[in-house]
mmCIF file of C-alpha atoms and ligand atoms in Angstrom:
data_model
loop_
_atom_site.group_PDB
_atom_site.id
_atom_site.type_symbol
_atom_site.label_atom_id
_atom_site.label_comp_id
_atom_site.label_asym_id
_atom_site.label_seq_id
_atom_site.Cartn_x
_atom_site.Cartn_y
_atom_site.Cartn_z
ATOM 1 C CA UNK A 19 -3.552 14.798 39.243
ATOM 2 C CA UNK A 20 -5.559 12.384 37.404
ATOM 3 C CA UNK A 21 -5.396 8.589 36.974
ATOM 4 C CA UNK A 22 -7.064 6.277 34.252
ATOM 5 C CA UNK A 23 -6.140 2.858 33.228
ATOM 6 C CA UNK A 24 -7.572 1.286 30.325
ATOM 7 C CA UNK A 25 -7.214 -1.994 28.135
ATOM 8 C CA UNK A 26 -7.597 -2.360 24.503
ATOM 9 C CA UNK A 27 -7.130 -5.501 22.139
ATOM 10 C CA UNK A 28 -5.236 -5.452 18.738
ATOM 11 C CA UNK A 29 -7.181 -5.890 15.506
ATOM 12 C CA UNK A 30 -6.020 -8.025 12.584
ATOM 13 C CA UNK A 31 -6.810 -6.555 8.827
ATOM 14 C CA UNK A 32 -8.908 -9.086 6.667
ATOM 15 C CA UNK A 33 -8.250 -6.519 4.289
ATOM 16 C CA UNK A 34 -5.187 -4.448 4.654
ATOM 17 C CA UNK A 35 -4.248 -0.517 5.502
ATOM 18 C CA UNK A 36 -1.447 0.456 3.413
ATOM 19 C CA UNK A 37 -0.203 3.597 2.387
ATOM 20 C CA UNK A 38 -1.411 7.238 3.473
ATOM 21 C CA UNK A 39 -2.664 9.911 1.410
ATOM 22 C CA UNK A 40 -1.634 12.567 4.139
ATOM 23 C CA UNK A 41 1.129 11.737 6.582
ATOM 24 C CA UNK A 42 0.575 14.516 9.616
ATOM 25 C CA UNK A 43 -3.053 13.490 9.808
ATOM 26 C CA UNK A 44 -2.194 9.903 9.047
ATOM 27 C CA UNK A 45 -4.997 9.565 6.345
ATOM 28 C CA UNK A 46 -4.817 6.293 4.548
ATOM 29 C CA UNK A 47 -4.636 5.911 0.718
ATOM 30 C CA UNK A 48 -6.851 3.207 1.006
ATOM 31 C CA UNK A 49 -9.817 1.706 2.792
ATOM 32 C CA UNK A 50 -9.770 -1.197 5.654
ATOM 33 C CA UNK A 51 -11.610 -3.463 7.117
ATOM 34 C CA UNK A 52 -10.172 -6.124 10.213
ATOM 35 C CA UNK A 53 -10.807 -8.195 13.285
ATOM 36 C CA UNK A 54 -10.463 -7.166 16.970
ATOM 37 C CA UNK A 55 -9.239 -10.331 19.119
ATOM 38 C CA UNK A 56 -9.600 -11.525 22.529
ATOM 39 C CA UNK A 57 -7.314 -12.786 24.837
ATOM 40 C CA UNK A 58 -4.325 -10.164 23.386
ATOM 41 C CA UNK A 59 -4.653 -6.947 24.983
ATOM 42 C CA UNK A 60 -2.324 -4.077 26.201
ATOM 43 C CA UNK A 61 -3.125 -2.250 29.406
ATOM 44 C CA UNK A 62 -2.269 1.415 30.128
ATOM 45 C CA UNK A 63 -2.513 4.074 32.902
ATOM 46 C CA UNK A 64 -2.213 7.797 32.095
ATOM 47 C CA UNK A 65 -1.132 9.824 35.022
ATOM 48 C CA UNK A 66 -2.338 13.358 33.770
ATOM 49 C CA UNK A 67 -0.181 15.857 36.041
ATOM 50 C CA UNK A 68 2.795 14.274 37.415
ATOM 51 C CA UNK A 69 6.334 15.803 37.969
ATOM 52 C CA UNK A 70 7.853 15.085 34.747
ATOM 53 C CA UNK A 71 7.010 13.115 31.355
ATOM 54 C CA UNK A 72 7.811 9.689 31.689
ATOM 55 C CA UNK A 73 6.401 6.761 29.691
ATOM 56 C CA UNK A 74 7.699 3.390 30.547
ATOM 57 C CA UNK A 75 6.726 0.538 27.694
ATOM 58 C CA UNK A 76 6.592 -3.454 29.073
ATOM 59 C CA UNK A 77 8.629 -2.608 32.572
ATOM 60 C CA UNK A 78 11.335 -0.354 30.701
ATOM 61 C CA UNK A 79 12.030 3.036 29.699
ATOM 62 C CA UNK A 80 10.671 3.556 26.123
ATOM 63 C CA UNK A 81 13.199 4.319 23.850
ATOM 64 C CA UNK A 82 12.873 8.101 22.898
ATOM 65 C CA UNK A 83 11.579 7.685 19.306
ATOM 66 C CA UNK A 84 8.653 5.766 21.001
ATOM 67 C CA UNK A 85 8.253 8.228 24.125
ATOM 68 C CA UNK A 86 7.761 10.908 21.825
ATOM 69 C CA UNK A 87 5.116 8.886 19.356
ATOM 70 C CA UNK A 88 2.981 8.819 22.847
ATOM 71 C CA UNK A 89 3.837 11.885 24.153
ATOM 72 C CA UNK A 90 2.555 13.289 21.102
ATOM 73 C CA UNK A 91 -1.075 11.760 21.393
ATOM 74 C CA UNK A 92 -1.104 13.309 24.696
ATOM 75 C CA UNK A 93 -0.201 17.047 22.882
ATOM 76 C CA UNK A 94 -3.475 16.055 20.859
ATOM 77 C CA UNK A 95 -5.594 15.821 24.262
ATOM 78 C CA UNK A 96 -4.282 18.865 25.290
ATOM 79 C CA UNK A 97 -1.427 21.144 23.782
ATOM 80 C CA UNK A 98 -1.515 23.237 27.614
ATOM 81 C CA UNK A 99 -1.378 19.527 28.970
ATOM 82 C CA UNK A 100 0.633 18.712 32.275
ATOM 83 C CA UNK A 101 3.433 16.290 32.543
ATOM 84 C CA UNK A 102 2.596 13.236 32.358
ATOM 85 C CA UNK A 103 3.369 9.835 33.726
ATOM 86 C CA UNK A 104 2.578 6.384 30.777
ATOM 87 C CA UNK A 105 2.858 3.113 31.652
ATOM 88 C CA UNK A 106 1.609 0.083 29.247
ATOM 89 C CA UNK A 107 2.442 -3.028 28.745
ATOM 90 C CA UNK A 108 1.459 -5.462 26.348
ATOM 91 C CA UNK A 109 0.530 -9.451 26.798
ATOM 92 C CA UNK A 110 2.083 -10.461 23.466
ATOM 93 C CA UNK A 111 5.059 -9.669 21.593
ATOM 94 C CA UNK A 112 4.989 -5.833 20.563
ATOM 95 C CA UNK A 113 6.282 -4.892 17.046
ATOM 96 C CA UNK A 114 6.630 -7.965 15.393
ATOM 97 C CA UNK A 115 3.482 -7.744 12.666
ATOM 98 C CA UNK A 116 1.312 -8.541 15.719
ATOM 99 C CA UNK A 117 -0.880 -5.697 15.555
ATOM 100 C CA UNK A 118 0.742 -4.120 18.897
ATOM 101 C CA UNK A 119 0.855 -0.423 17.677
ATOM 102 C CA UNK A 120 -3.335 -0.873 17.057
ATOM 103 C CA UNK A 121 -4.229 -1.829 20.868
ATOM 104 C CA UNK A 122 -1.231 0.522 22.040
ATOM 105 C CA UNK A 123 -2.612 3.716 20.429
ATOM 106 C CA UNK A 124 -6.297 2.604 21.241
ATOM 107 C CA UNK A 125 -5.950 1.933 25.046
ATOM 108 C CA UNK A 126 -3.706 4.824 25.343
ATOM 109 C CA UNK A 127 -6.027 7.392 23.377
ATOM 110 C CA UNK A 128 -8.813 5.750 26.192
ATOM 111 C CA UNK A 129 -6.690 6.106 29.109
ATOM 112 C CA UNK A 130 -5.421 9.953 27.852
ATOM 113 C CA UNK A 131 -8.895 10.898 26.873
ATOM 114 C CA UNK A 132 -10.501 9.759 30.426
ATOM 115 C CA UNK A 133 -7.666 10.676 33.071
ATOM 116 C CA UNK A 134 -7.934 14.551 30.979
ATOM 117 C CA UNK A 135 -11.573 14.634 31.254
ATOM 118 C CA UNK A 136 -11.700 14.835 27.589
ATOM 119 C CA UNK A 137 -14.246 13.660 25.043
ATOM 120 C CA UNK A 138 -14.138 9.426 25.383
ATOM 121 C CA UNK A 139 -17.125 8.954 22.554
ATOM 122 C CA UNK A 140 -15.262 5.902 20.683
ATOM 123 C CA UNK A 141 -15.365 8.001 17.169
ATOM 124 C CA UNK A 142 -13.592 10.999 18.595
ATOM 125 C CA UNK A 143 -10.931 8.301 20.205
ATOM 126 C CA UNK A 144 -10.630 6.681 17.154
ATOM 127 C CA UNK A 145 -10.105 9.815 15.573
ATOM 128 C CA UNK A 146 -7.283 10.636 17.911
ATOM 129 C CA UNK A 147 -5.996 6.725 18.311
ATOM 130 C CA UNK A 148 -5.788 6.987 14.265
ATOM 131 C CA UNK A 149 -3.231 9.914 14.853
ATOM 132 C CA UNK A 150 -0.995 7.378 16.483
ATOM 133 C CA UNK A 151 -1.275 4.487 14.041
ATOM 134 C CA UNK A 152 -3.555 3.704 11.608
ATOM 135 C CA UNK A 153 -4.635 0.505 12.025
ATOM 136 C CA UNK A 154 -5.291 1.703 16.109
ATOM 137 C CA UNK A 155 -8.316 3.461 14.881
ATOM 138 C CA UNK A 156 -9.898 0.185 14.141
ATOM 139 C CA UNK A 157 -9.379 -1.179 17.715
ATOM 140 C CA UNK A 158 -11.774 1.358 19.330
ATOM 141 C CA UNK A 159 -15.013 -1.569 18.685
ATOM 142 C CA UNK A 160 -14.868 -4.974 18.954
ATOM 143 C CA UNK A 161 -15.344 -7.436 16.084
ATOM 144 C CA UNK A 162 -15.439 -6.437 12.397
ATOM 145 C CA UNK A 163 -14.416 -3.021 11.778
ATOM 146 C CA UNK A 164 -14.426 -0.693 8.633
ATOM 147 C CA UNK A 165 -11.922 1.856 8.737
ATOM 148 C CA UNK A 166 -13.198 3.871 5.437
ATOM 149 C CA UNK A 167 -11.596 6.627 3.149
ATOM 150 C CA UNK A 168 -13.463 9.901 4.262
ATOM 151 C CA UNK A 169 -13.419 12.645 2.395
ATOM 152 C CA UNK A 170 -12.825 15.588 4.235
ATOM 153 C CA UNK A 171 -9.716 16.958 3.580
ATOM 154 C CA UNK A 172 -8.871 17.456 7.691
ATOM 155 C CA UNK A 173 -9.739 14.032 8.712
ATOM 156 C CA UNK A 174 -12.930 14.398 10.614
ATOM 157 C CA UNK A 175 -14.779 11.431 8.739
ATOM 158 C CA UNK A 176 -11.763 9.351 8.949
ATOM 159 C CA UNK A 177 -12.439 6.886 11.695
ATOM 160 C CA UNK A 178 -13.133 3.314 12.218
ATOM 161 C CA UNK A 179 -17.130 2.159 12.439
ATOM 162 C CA UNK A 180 -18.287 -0.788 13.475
ATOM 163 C CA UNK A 181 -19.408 -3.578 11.047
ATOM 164 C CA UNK A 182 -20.380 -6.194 13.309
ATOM 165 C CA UNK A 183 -19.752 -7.163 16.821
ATOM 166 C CA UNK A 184 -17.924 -10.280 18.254
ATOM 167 C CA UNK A 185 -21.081 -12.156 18.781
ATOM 168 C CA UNK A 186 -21.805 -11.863 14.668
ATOM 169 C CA UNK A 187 -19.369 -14.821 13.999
ATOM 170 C CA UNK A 188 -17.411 -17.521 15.746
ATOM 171 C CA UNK A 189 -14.474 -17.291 13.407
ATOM 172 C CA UNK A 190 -10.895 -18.359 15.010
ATOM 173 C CA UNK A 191 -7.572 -16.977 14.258
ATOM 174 C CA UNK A 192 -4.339 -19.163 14.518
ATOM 175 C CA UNK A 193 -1.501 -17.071 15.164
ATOM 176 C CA UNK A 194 1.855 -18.651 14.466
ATOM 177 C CA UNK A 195 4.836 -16.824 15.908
ATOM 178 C CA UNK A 196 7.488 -17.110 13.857
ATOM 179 C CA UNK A 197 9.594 -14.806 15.158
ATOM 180 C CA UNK A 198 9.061 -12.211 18.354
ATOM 181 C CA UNK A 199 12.001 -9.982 17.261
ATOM 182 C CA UNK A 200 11.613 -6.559 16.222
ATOM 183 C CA UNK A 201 10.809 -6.292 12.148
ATOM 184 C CA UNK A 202 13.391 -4.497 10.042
ATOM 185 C CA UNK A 203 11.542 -2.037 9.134
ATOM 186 C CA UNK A 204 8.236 0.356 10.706
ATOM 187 C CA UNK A 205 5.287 -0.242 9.094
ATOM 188 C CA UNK A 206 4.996 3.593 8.187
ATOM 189 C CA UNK A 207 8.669 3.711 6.545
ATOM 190 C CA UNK A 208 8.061 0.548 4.497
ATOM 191 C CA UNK A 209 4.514 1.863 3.198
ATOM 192 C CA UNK A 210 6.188 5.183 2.314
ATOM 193 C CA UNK A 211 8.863 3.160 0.316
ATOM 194 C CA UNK A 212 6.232 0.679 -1.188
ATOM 195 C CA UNK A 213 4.460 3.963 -2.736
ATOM 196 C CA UNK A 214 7.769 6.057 -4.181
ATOM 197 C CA UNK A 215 8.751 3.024 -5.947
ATOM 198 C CA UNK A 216 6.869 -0.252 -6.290
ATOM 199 C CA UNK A 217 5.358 -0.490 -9.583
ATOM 200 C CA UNK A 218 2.819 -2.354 -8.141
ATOM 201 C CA UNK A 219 1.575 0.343 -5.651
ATOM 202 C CA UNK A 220 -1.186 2.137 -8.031
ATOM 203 C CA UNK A 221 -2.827 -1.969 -8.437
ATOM 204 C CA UNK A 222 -2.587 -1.875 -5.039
ATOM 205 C CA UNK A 223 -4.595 1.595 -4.750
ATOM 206 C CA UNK A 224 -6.809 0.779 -7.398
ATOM 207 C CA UNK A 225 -8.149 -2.456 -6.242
ATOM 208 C CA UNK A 226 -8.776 -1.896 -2.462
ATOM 209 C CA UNK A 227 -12.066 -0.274 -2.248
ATOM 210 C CA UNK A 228 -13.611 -3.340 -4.166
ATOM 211 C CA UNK A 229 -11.890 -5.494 -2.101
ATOM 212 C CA UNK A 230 -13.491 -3.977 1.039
ATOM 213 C CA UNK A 231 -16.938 -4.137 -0.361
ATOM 214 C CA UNK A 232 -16.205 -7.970 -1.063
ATOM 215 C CA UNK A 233 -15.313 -8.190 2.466
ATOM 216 C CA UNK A 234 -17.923 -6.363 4.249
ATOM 217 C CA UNK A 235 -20.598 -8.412 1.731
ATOM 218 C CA UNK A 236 -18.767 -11.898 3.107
ATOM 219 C CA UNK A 237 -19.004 -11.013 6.654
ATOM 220 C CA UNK A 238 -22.602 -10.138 6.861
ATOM 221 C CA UNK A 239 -22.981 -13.257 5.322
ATOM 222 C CA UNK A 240 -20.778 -15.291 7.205
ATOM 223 C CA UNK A 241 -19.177 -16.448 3.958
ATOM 224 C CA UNK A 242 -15.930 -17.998 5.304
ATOM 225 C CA UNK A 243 -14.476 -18.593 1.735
ATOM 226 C CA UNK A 244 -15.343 -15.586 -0.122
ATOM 227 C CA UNK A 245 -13.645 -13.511 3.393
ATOM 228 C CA UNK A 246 -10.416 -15.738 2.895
ATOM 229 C CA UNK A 247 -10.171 -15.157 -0.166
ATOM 230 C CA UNK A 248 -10.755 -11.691 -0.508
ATOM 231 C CA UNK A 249 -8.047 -11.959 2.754
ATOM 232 C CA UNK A 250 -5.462 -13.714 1.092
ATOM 233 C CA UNK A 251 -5.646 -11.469 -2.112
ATOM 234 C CA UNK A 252 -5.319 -8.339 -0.108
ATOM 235 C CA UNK A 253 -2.232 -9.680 1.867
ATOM 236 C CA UNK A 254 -0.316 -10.841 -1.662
ATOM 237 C CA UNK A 255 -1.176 -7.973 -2.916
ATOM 238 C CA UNK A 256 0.001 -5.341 0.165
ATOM 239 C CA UNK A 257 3.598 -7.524 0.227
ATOM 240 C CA UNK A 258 3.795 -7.756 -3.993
ATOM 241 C CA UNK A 259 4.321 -3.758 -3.239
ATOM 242 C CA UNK A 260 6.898 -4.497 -0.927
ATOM 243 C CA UNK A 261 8.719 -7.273 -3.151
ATOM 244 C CA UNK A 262 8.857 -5.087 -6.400
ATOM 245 C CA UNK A 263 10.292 -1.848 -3.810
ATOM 246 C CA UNK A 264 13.476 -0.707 -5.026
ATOM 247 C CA UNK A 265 15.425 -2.203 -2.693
ATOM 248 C CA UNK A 266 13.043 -4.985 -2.300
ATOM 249 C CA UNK A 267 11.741 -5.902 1.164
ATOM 250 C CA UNK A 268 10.729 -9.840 2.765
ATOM 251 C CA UNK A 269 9.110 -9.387 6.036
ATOM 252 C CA UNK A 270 8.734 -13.064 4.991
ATOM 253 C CA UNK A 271 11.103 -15.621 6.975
ATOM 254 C CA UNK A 272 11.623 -19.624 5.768
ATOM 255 C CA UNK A 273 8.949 -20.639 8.510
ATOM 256 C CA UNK A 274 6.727 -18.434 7.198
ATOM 257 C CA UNK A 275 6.440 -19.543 3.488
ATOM 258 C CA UNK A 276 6.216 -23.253 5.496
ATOM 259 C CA UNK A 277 3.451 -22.070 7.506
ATOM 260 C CA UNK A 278 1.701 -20.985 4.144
ATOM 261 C CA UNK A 279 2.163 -24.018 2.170
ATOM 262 C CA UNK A 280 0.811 -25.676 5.235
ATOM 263 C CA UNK A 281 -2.398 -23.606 5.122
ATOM 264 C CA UNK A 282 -3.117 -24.154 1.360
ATOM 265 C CA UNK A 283 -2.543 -27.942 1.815
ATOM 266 C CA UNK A 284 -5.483 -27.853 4.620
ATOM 267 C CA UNK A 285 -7.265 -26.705 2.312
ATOM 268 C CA UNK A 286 -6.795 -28.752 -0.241
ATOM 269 C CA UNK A 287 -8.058 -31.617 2.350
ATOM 270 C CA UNK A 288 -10.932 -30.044 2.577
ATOM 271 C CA UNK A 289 -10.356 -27.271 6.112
ATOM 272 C CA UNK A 290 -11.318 -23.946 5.090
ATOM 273 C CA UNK A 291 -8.564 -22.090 6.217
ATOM 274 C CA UNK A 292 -6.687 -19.303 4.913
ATOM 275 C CA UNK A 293 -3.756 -16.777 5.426
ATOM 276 C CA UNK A 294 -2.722 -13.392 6.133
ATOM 277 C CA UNK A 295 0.756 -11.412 6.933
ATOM 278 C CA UNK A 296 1.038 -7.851 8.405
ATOM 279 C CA UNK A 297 4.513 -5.806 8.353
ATOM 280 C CA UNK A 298 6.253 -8.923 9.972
ATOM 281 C CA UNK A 299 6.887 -12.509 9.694
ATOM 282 C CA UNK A 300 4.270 -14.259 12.043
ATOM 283 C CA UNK A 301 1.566 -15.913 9.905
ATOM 284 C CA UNK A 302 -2.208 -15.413 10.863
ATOM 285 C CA UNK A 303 -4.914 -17.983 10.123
ATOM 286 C CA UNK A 304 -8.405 -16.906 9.718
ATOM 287 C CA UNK A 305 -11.011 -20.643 10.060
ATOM 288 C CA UNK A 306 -14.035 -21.713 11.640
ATOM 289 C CA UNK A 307 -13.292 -22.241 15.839
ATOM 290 C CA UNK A 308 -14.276 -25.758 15.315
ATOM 291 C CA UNK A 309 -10.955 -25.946 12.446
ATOM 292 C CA UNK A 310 -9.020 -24.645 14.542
ATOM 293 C CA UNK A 311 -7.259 -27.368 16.394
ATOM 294 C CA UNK A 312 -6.275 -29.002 13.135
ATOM 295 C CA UNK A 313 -5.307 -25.807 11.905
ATOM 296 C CA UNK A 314 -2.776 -25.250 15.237
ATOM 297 C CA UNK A 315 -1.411 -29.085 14.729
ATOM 298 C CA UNK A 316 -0.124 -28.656 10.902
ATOM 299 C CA UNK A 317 1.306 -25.049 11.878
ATOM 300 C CA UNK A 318 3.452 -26.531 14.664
ATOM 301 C CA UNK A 319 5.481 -28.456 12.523
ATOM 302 C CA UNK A 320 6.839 -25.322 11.564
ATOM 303 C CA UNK A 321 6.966 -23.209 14.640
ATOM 304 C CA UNK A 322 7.288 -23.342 18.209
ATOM 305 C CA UNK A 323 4.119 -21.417 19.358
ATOM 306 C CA UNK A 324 0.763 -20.990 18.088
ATOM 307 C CA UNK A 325 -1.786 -19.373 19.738
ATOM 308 C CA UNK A 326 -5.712 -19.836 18.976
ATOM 309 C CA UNK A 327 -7.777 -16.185 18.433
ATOM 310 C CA UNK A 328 -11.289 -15.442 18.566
ATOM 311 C CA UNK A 329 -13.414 -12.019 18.045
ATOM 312 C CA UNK A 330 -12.136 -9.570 21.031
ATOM 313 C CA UNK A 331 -14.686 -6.809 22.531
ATOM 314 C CA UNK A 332 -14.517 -3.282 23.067
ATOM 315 C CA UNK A 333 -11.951 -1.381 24.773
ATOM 316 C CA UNK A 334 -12.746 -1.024 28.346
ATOM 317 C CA UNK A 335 -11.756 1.960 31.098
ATOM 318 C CA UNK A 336 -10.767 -0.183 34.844
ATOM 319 C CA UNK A 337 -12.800 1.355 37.358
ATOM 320 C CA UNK A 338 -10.674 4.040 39.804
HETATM 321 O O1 PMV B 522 -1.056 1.026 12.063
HETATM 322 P P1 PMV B 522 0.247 0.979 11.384
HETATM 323 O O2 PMV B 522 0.687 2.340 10.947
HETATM 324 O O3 PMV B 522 1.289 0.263 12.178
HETATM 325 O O4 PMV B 522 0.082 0.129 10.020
HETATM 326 C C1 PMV B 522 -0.422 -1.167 10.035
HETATM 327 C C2 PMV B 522 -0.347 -1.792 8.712
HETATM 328 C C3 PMV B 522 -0.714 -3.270 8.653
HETATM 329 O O5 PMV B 522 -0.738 -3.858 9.929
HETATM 330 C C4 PMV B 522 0.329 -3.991 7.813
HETATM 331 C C5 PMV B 522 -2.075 -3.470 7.990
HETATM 332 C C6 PMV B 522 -3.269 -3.080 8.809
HETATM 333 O O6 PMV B 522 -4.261 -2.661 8.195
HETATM 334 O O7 PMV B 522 -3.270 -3.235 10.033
#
């Protein structure tokens, strides 16, 4: 029996995955490009040998459909693997367009990788972490991550790389919690409806790539409006799919079109702050850290908690 605990934090997309070009391998249909944060983080141990499978999510039995999403990353490890024993739990509310499924499948690829004695090079775990969820593949650096298209048909140059690390830039993001219930619907299920049959999916497609470029070019250049922009565009654009689906889909609640209109009219005083959305209704606003406390006051008008964000590290193993 082996034992390895390891901690990851969640990344936020300044430009968004969304959609996959191959489902096993989870392959994306488009290029990314996000921000690792500090201060959220889940923590997991991998017990590799113990008397049964077991994985226990934030002090309770996961629910099977989630048990077998982790057991599965373990079957990548090592199909002759051992039982196994899983136990994470997150500091933040998990499944809620928080980004919980990106530090999940990162620390737990870490954790697998180490207590099996396998490969823990962070390409070949964000290889694996990508298997999991996309958008974990990202969470294997700290900072500003790409998370390009590869080419090969089997996945081997799909992985996240990193851009630049948390030291680059002293950006802040405001999280406002607008709701910590589960979302209506998985991420992967509402991207798989967006593509058969939003109209506006093949925009979507078309325009990503030169949105990452526009991105990457902003952050090396710590240009704070051209990034929020080029944020903002690729969030409208990634829920417009979702709004033309046939039946439509909001993950949008009334306290999150307040917390919007609250961000633009910052702006039009003069803050430089803008907004993004992920498959659920908490809002996420993207400033510089010296913004940010006038950012948190005009979003609490509209909800209860708001927490302040800045550029999270790498992925760490606890020492045994
Ligand atoms: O990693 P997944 O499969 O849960 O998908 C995440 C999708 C978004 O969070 C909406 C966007 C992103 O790039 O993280």
């Amino acid at each position: 029996m082996t034992v390895a605990t390891a901690r990851a934090h969640p990344n936020i997309a300044l430009v968004k995955y969304w959609g996959k070009r191959d489902r096993v391998l989870n392959l994306p249909a488009v290029p990314s490009l996000s921000l690792t944060l500090d201060r959220f983080r889940t923590r997991t141990t991998v017990v590799w040998g113990a008397e049964a499978d077991a994985v226990e999510l934030d002090g309770k039995v996961a629910p099977a459909p989630r048990a077998a999403r982790v057991l599965a990353l373990l079957d990548l490890v090592d199909p002759r693997r051992p039982p196994c024993r899983v136990v994470s739990e997150s500091n933040f509310p998990v499944a809620a367009g928080l980004a919980s499924s990106s530090s999940a499948f990162a620390a737990l690829a870490l954790a697998a990788s180490a207590a099996a004695g396998a490969d823990t090079d962070p390409t070949a775990l964000s290889r694996l972490a990508r298997r999991g969820s996309g958008s974990a593949c990202r969470s294997l650096w700290g900072g500003f991550v790409e998370w390009p298209l590869g080419e090969r048909p089997d996945g081997a140059d799909c992985h996240g790389m990193p851009l630049a690390p948390a030291t680059h830039w002293d950006v802040a993001m405001v999280v406002a919690i607008v709701s910590g219930a589960p979302k209506p619907m998985g991420s992967t299920e509402a991207m798989e409806h967006a593509r058969r049959t939003s109209p506006c999916y093949p925009t979507w497609v078309r325009t990503a790539s030169d949105d990452v470029a526009s991105a990457r070019a902003a952050v090396l250049s710590r240009d704070l409006e051209r990034l929020g922009e080029v944020m903002e565009s690729s969030t409208h654009k990634m829920h417009a799919t979702l709004h033309t689906a046939r039946p439509p889909l909001h993950y949008e609640l009334p306290a999150t079109i307040a917390c919007l209109h609250a961000v633009r009219a910052l702006r039009e005083r003069g803050v430089g702050a803008w907004s993004t959305m992920d498959a659920g209704p908490n809002v996420k606003v993207l400033c510089e850290r010296f913004d940010a406390a006038e950012v948190v006051v005009a979003l609490s008008d509209h909800v209860e908690r708001v927490e302040v964000l800045g550029p999270g590290g790498d992925p760490v193993l606890e020492p045994r």
